[in-house]
Coordinates of C-alpha atoms in Angstrom, one line a residue:
M19 CA 105.2 70.8 7.4
K20 CA 105.0 67.6 9.4
T21 CA 103.8 64.5 7.5
G22 CA 102.7 61.2 9.1
F23 CA 103.2 57.7 7.6
I24 CA 100.0 55.7 7.4
S25 CA 100.5 51.9 7.5
R26 CA 98.4 49.4 5.6
R27 CA 96.9 48.1 8.8
V28 CA 95.8 51.6 9.9
F29 CA 94.5 52.3 6.4
L30 CA 92.4 49.1 6.5
Q31 CA 91.1 49.9 10.0
S32 CA 90.2 53.4 8.9
S33 CA 88.4 52.1 5.9
R34 CA 86.4 49.6 7.9
A35 CA 85.4 52.3 10.4
A36 CA 84.3 54.6 7.6
A37 CA 82.2 51.8 6.1
A38 CA 80.6 51.1 9.5
G39 CA 79.9 54.8 9.8
L40 CA 78.0 54.8 6.5
V41 CA 75.9 51.8 7.6
L42 CA 75.2 53.3 11.1
S43 CA 74.7 56.9 9.9
P44 CA 70.8 56.8 10.1
A45 CA 71.0 55.7 13.7
I46 CA 73.6 58.4 14.5
I47 CA 71.4 61.0 12.9
G48 CA 68.4 59.7 14.9
R49 CA 70.4 60.0 18.2
A50 CA 71.4 63.6 17.2
Q51 CA 67.8 64.5 16.7
A52 CA 66.9 63.1 20.1
A53 CA 69.8 64.9 21.8
T54 CA 69.2 65.7 25.5
L55 CA 67.9 69.2 26.2
K56 CA 70.2 70.8 28.7
L57 CA 68.8 73.5 31.0
K58 CA 70.5 75.8 33.5
C59 CA 68.6 76.5 36.8
S60 CA 69.7 79.2 39.2
S61 CA 69.0 79.9 42.9
S62 CA 70.5 82.5 45.2
L63 CA 70.1 80.2 48.2
P64 CA 72.6 77.6 49.5
N65 CA 72.7 74.1 48.3
D66 CA 70.7 72.8 51.2
P67 CA 68.4 69.8 50.3
K68 CA 66.1 70.5 53.3
Y69 CA 65.8 74.2 54.1
A70 CA 66.7 75.9 50.8
N71 CA 63.6 76.2 48.6
G72 CA 65.6 76.3 45.4
R73 CA 67.4 73.0 46.0
V74 CA 64.2 71.4 47.3
Y75 CA 62.3 72.4 44.2
Y76 CA 65.1 71.3 41.9
D77 CA 65.2 67.8 43.5
N78 CA 61.4 67.6 43.1
L79 CA 61.6 68.7 39.5
V80 CA 64.2 66.0 38.7
K81 CA 62.0 63.4 40.4
S82 CA 58.9 64.5 38.5
L83 CA 60.8 64.6 35.1
K84 CA 61.9 61.0 35.7
A85 CA 58.3 60.0 36.6
N86 CA 57.1 61.5 33.4
G87 CA 59.7 59.6 31.4
L88 CA 61.8 62.6 30.6
G89 CA 64.8 61.9 32.8
E90 CA 67.0 61.1 29.8
Q91 CA 65.6 63.8 27.5
I92 CA 65.8 66.8 29.8
D93 CA 68.9 67.4 31.8
V94 CA 68.6 70.3 34.3
T95 CA 71.8 71.5 36.0
F96 CA 71.4 73.3 39.3
F97 CA 73.5 76.4 40.2
P98 CA 72.8 77.4 43.8
D99 CA 74.4 80.1 46.0
N100 CA 74.5 82.9 43.3
Q101 CA 76.9 80.8 41.2
L102 CA 75.5 82.4 38.0
G103 CA 75.4 85.9 39.5
Q104 CA 73.3 88.1 41.8
E105 CA 69.6 87.7 41.3
I106 CA 69.0 91.0 39.5
D107 CA 71.6 89.9 36.9
V108 CA 70.1 86.4 36.7
I109 CA 66.5 87.6 36.1
N110 CA 67.8 89.7 33.2
S111 CA 69.6 86.6 31.8
V112 CA 66.4 84.6 32.0
K113 CA 64.7 87.5 30.1
L114 CA 67.4 87.2 27.4
G115 CA 67.3 83.3 27.3
V116 CA 70.9 83.0 28.6
I117 CA 69.7 81.2 31.7
D118 CA 66.6 78.9 31.4
L119 CA 65.2 78.6 34.9
M120 CA 65.3 80.7 38.0
L121 CA 63.9 79.9 41.4
S122 CA 63.2 83.0 43.5
G123 CA 60.5 85.0 45.1
S124 CA 58.1 87.1 43.1
S125 CA 59.9 90.2 44.3
I126 CA 62.9 90.1 42.1
S127 CA 60.9 90.3 38.8
A128 CA 59.1 93.4 40.0
N129 CA 62.3 95.2 39.0
L130 CA 61.4 94.3 35.4
V131 CA 57.6 94.5 35.6
P132 CA 56.4 96.7 38.5
L133 CA 52.9 95.1 38.6
V134 CA 54.5 91.9 40.1
G135 CA 55.2 94.0 43.2
T136 CA 51.5 93.5 44.1
F137 CA 52.4 90.3 45.7
D138 CA 55.0 92.1 47.9
L139 CA 52.5 94.4 49.5
G140 CA 52.7 94.2 53.3
Y141 CA 50.1 92.1 55.1
L142 CA 48.2 91.5 51.8
F143 CA 48.2 87.7 52.3
S144 CA 47.1 86.1 55.6
S145 CA 48.7 82.7 55.0
F146 CA 50.2 80.5 52.3
P147 CA 47.1 78.3 51.9
Q148 CA 45.1 81.5 51.4
Q149 CA 47.6 82.5 48.8
T150 CA 47.2 79.3 46.9
K151 CA 43.4 79.6 46.9
A152 CA 43.7 83.2 45.7
F153 CA 46.0 82.2 42.8
E154 CA 43.6 79.4 41.9
A155 CA 40.8 82.0 41.9
G156 CA 42.6 84.0 39.3
A157 CA 44.9 86.4 41.2
A158 CA 48.0 85.1 39.5
K159 CA 46.9 85.3 35.9
P160 CA 47.3 89.1 35.4
I161 CA 50.7 89.0 36.9
E162 CA 51.9 86.1 34.8
D163 CA 50.5 87.8 31.6
A164 CA 52.3 91.1 32.5
L165 CA 55.6 89.4 33.1
L166 CA 55.4 87.5 29.8
K167 CA 54.6 90.6 27.9
G168 CA 57.0 92.9 29.6
G169 CA 59.8 90.6 30.5
N170 CA 59.7 87.6 28.1
I171 CA 59.5 85.4 31.2
R172 CA 57.0 82.7 32.0
I173 CA 56.0 81.7 35.5
I174 CA 55.4 78.0 34.9
A175 CA 54.5 77.2 38.6
W176 CA 54.1 78.8 42.0
A177 CA 55.5 77.4 45.2
Y178 CA 56.1 78.9 48.7
N179 CA 59.1 80.5 50.2
F180 CA 59.6 78.3 53.3
G181 CA 57.8 80.6 55.8
S182 CA 56.5 84.1 56.0
R183 CA 59.0 86.9 56.1
S184 CA 59.8 88.3 59.6
V185 CA 62.5 90.5 61.1
L186 CA 65.8 89.0 62.5
A187 CA 67.7 91.7 64.4
K188 CA 70.5 92.2 66.9
K189 CA 67.9 93.4 69.5
A190 CA 64.4 92.4 70.4
V191 CA 61.6 94.1 68.3
K192 CA 58.2 94.0 69.8
G193 CA 56.6 97.0 68.1
P194 CA 57.3 99.8 65.6
E195 CA 59.1 101.8 68.2
D196 CA 61.7 99.1 68.6
L197 CA 62.3 98.9 64.9
T198 CA 62.8 102.7 64.5
G199 CA 66.2 103.5 63.1
L200 CA 67.4 99.9 62.7
K201 CA 69.1 99.2 59.4
I202 CA 67.2 96.2 58.2
R203 CA 68.2 94.5 54.9
T204 CA 65.4 94.2 52.4
L205 CA 65.3 92.8 48.9
P206 CA 66.4 95.3 46.2
N207 CA 62.7 95.9 45.6
P208 CA 60.8 99.2 46.1
V209 CA 57.6 97.6 47.5
I210 CA 59.3 95.5 50.2
T211 CA 61.6 98.4 51.0
E212 CA 58.6 100.7 51.5
C213 CA 56.8 98.1 53.6
L214 CA 59.8 98.0 56.1
R215 CA 60.1 101.7 56.0
L216 CA 56.4 102.1 57.0
M217 CA 57.0 99.5 59.8
G218 CA 59.6 101.9 61.2
A219 CA 62.9 100.5 60.0
A220 CA 65.7 102.2 58.1
A221 CA 65.1 99.8 55.2
T222 CA 68.4 99.0 53.4
P223 CA 68.2 97.2 50.0
L224 CA 71.1 94.8 49.5
A225 CA 71.9 91.8 47.3
F226 CA 71.4 88.4 49.1
G227 CA 75.0 87.4 48.7
E228 CA 76.2 90.4 50.6
I229 CA 74.0 90.0 53.7
Y230 CA 76.2 87.9 56.0
T231 CA 79.3 90.1 55.7
A232 CA 77.2 93.3 56.1
L233 CA 75.7 91.9 59.4
Q234 CA 79.2 90.9 60.6
A235 CA 80.6 94.3 59.8
G236 CA 77.7 96.1 61.5
V237 CA 76.6 97.7 58.3
L238 CA 73.2 96.1 59.0
D239 CA 71.3 95.7 62.3
G240 CA 69.2 92.8 60.8
L241 CA 67.2 91.5 57.9
E242 CA 63.8 90.3 57.0
H243 CA 63.4 86.7 55.8
D244 CA 61.8 83.3 56.4
P245 CA 63.1 80.9 59.1
P246 CA 64.6 78.2 56.9
T247 CA 66.6 80.7 54.8
I248 CA 67.9 82.3 58.0
L249 CA 68.9 78.8 59.2
A250 CA 70.4 77.6 55.9
S251 CA 72.4 80.8 55.4
K252 CA 73.5 80.9 59.1
F253 CA 72.4 84.5 59.6
Y254 CA 71.6 83.4 63.2
E255 CA 75.3 83.6 63.9
T256 CA 75.1 87.4 63.6
S257 CA 71.7 88.3 65.1
K258 CA 69.8 86.5 67.9
H259 CA 66.3 88.0 68.0
Y260 CA 63.6 86.9 65.5
A261 CA 60.4 89.0 65.7
L262 CA 57.4 87.2 64.1
T263 CA 56.1 90.3 62.2
Q264 CA 55.0 88.0 59.4
H265 CA 54.6 91.0 57.2
N266 CA 54.9 89.1 53.9
F267 CA 53.9 85.7 52.6
S268 CA 56.2 85.8 49.5
P269 CA 55.4 83.3 46.8
L270 CA 58.2 81.3 45.2
A271 CA 58.1 81.8 41.4
I272 CA 59.4 79.3 39.0
Y273 CA 60.7 81.6 36.2
F274 CA 61.2 80.1 32.8
S275 CA 62.7 81.9 29.8
D276 CA 60.2 82.4 27.0
A277 CA 63.1 81.9 24.6
T278 CA 63.7 78.4 26.0
F279 CA 60.0 77.7 26.0
K280 CA 59.7 78.5 22.3
R281 CA 62.8 76.4 21.3
M282 CA 61.6 73.4 23.3
D283 CA 60.2 70.5 21.3
P284 CA 56.4 70.6 21.8
K285 CA 56.5 66.9 22.5
L286 CA 58.7 67.6 25.6
R287 CA 57.0 70.8 26.6
E288 CA 53.8 69.3 27.9
G289 CA 55.5 66.8 30.0
F290 CA 58.0 69.3 31.3
L291 CA 55.3 71.8 32.4
D292 CA 53.4 69.0 34.1
A293 CA 56.6 68.0 36.0
A294 CA 57.2 71.6 37.0
N295 CA 53.7 71.9 38.5
K296 CA 54.0 68.6 40.4
A297 CA 57.3 69.7 41.8
A298 CA 55.7 72.9 43.0
A299 CA 53.0 71.1 44.8
D300 CA 55.5 68.8 46.5
T301 CA 57.6 71.9 47.4
R302 CA 54.6 73.7 48.9
A303 CA 53.9 70.8 51.3
H304 CA 57.5 70.5 52.3
G305 CA 57.8 74.3 52.9
L306 CA 54.9 74.4 55.4
E307 CA 56.6 71.7 57.5
M308 CA 60.1 73.3 57.3
E309 CA 58.9 76.6 58.7
K310 CA 57.9 75.0 61.9
E311 CA 61.1 72.8 62.1
A312 CA 63.4 75.8 61.3
L313 CA 61.9 77.9 64.1
R314 CA 62.6 75.1 66.5
N315 CA 66.2 74.7 65.2
L316 CA 66.8 78.5 65.5
V317 CA 65.8 78.3 69.1
D318 CA 68.4 75.5 69.6
K319 CA 70.9 77.8 67.9
G320 CA 70.4 80.5 70.6
V321 CA 67.8 82.7 68.8
T322 CA 65.0 84.2 70.8
I323 CA 61.6 84.1 69.1
V324 CA 59.8 87.4 69.8
E325 CA 56.0 87.6 69.7
C326 CA 55.4 91.2 68.5
D327 CA 52.5 93.5 68.0
K328 CA 51.5 92.6 64.5
D329 CA 48.4 94.7 64.6
A330 CA 50.5 97.8 65.2
F331 CA 52.7 97.0 62.2
R332 CA 49.7 96.2 60.0
K333 CA 48.0 99.5 60.7
R334 CA 51.2 101.4 59.8
V335 CA 51.5 99.4 56.5
L336 CA 47.8 99.6 55.5
P337 CA 48.1 102.7 53.3
Q338 CA 50.7 101.0 51.1
T339 CA 48.2 98.9 49.2
D340 CA 45.8 101.9 48.5
N341 CA 48.7 104.0 47.3
F342 CA 50.0 101.1 45.1
I343 CA 46.6 100.8 43.5
K344 CA 46.4 104.5 42.8
A345 CA 49.7 104.4 41.0
R346 CA 48.8 101.1 39.2
P347 CA 45.0 100.7 38.8
E348 CA 45.6 97.4 37.0
A349 CA 46.6 95.9 40.4
K350 CA 43.1 96.5 41.9
P351 CA 41.5 93.3 40.4
V352 CA 44.4 91.2 41.8
V353 CA 44.1 92.8 45.2
D354 CA 40.3 92.4 45.3
I355 CA 40.6 88.6 44.5
I356 CA 43.2 88.2 47.2
R357 CA 41.2 90.1 49.8
S358 CA 38.0 88.2 49.0
T359 CA 39.7 84.8 49.3
Q360 CA 39.6 83.0 52.7
A361 CA 42.1 80.3 53.7

């Protein structure tokens, strides 16, 4: 056994430090009680502060937390680009409370609670402003309640994906006949996959992180996504024709673990939720501008913007909503509110 020799000087220094510790102990305890709450926030998109909705929302959230005086009390760490895993794994980690926040479209949570898939139905929304009005009229509440009950996940705010989802392909798509047989990547979500199938594509579900290499290798002929994501992820390097099908106006959900919500100090919770909603409003405004800008930049990158026959696609997809309601009657009130809401 190794033994160290303690000098009188060291002993006296140690004694003084211990005494100081006793005097300061109430302050130390106070600081421990006010320890910073650390949260992990995940996004599958790149760390792009302009075109990636996850990073934009995160920046707005940090700004809003500081404005609410919570900058020192809540520390949110951002993990972009699938750093915490593929989206299907992350949403399950949010359910379990392993990850606190996730920024993603509504589509991914439909794998946990199928009713969420209502928002993925083809051509259900006509624009993002119309979507916001429908949510304010009550269309979002049943979805939020179902996800909390069935997935232990709260949606604490809604924002926009930065543009409607359209089809980027290696050839021009002007109508359903041009889409027939093309292997188009869709989210690993049955409703969006069915929408693209009805539009005529060979719909191919695939994790986001695998898209680029699949396009490079010819496993895919294209994908469906919004313009800023295509720009930020450089998918334009593999496919040069962007058909404005605008088949889906996918909302961006701010997923929050119910386990984290419950362990959060109630004094912090109100300010945090307020900051989350302010950040969503700022992100919505930013997203509307970025869709236009991203389309212009895609043209500069050599992408041809294709005006297609949206009515032809819409007629093909129309039966999807009726069939969804037959399978899940609880979706009907949600669909009725959305259809009755004008932009």
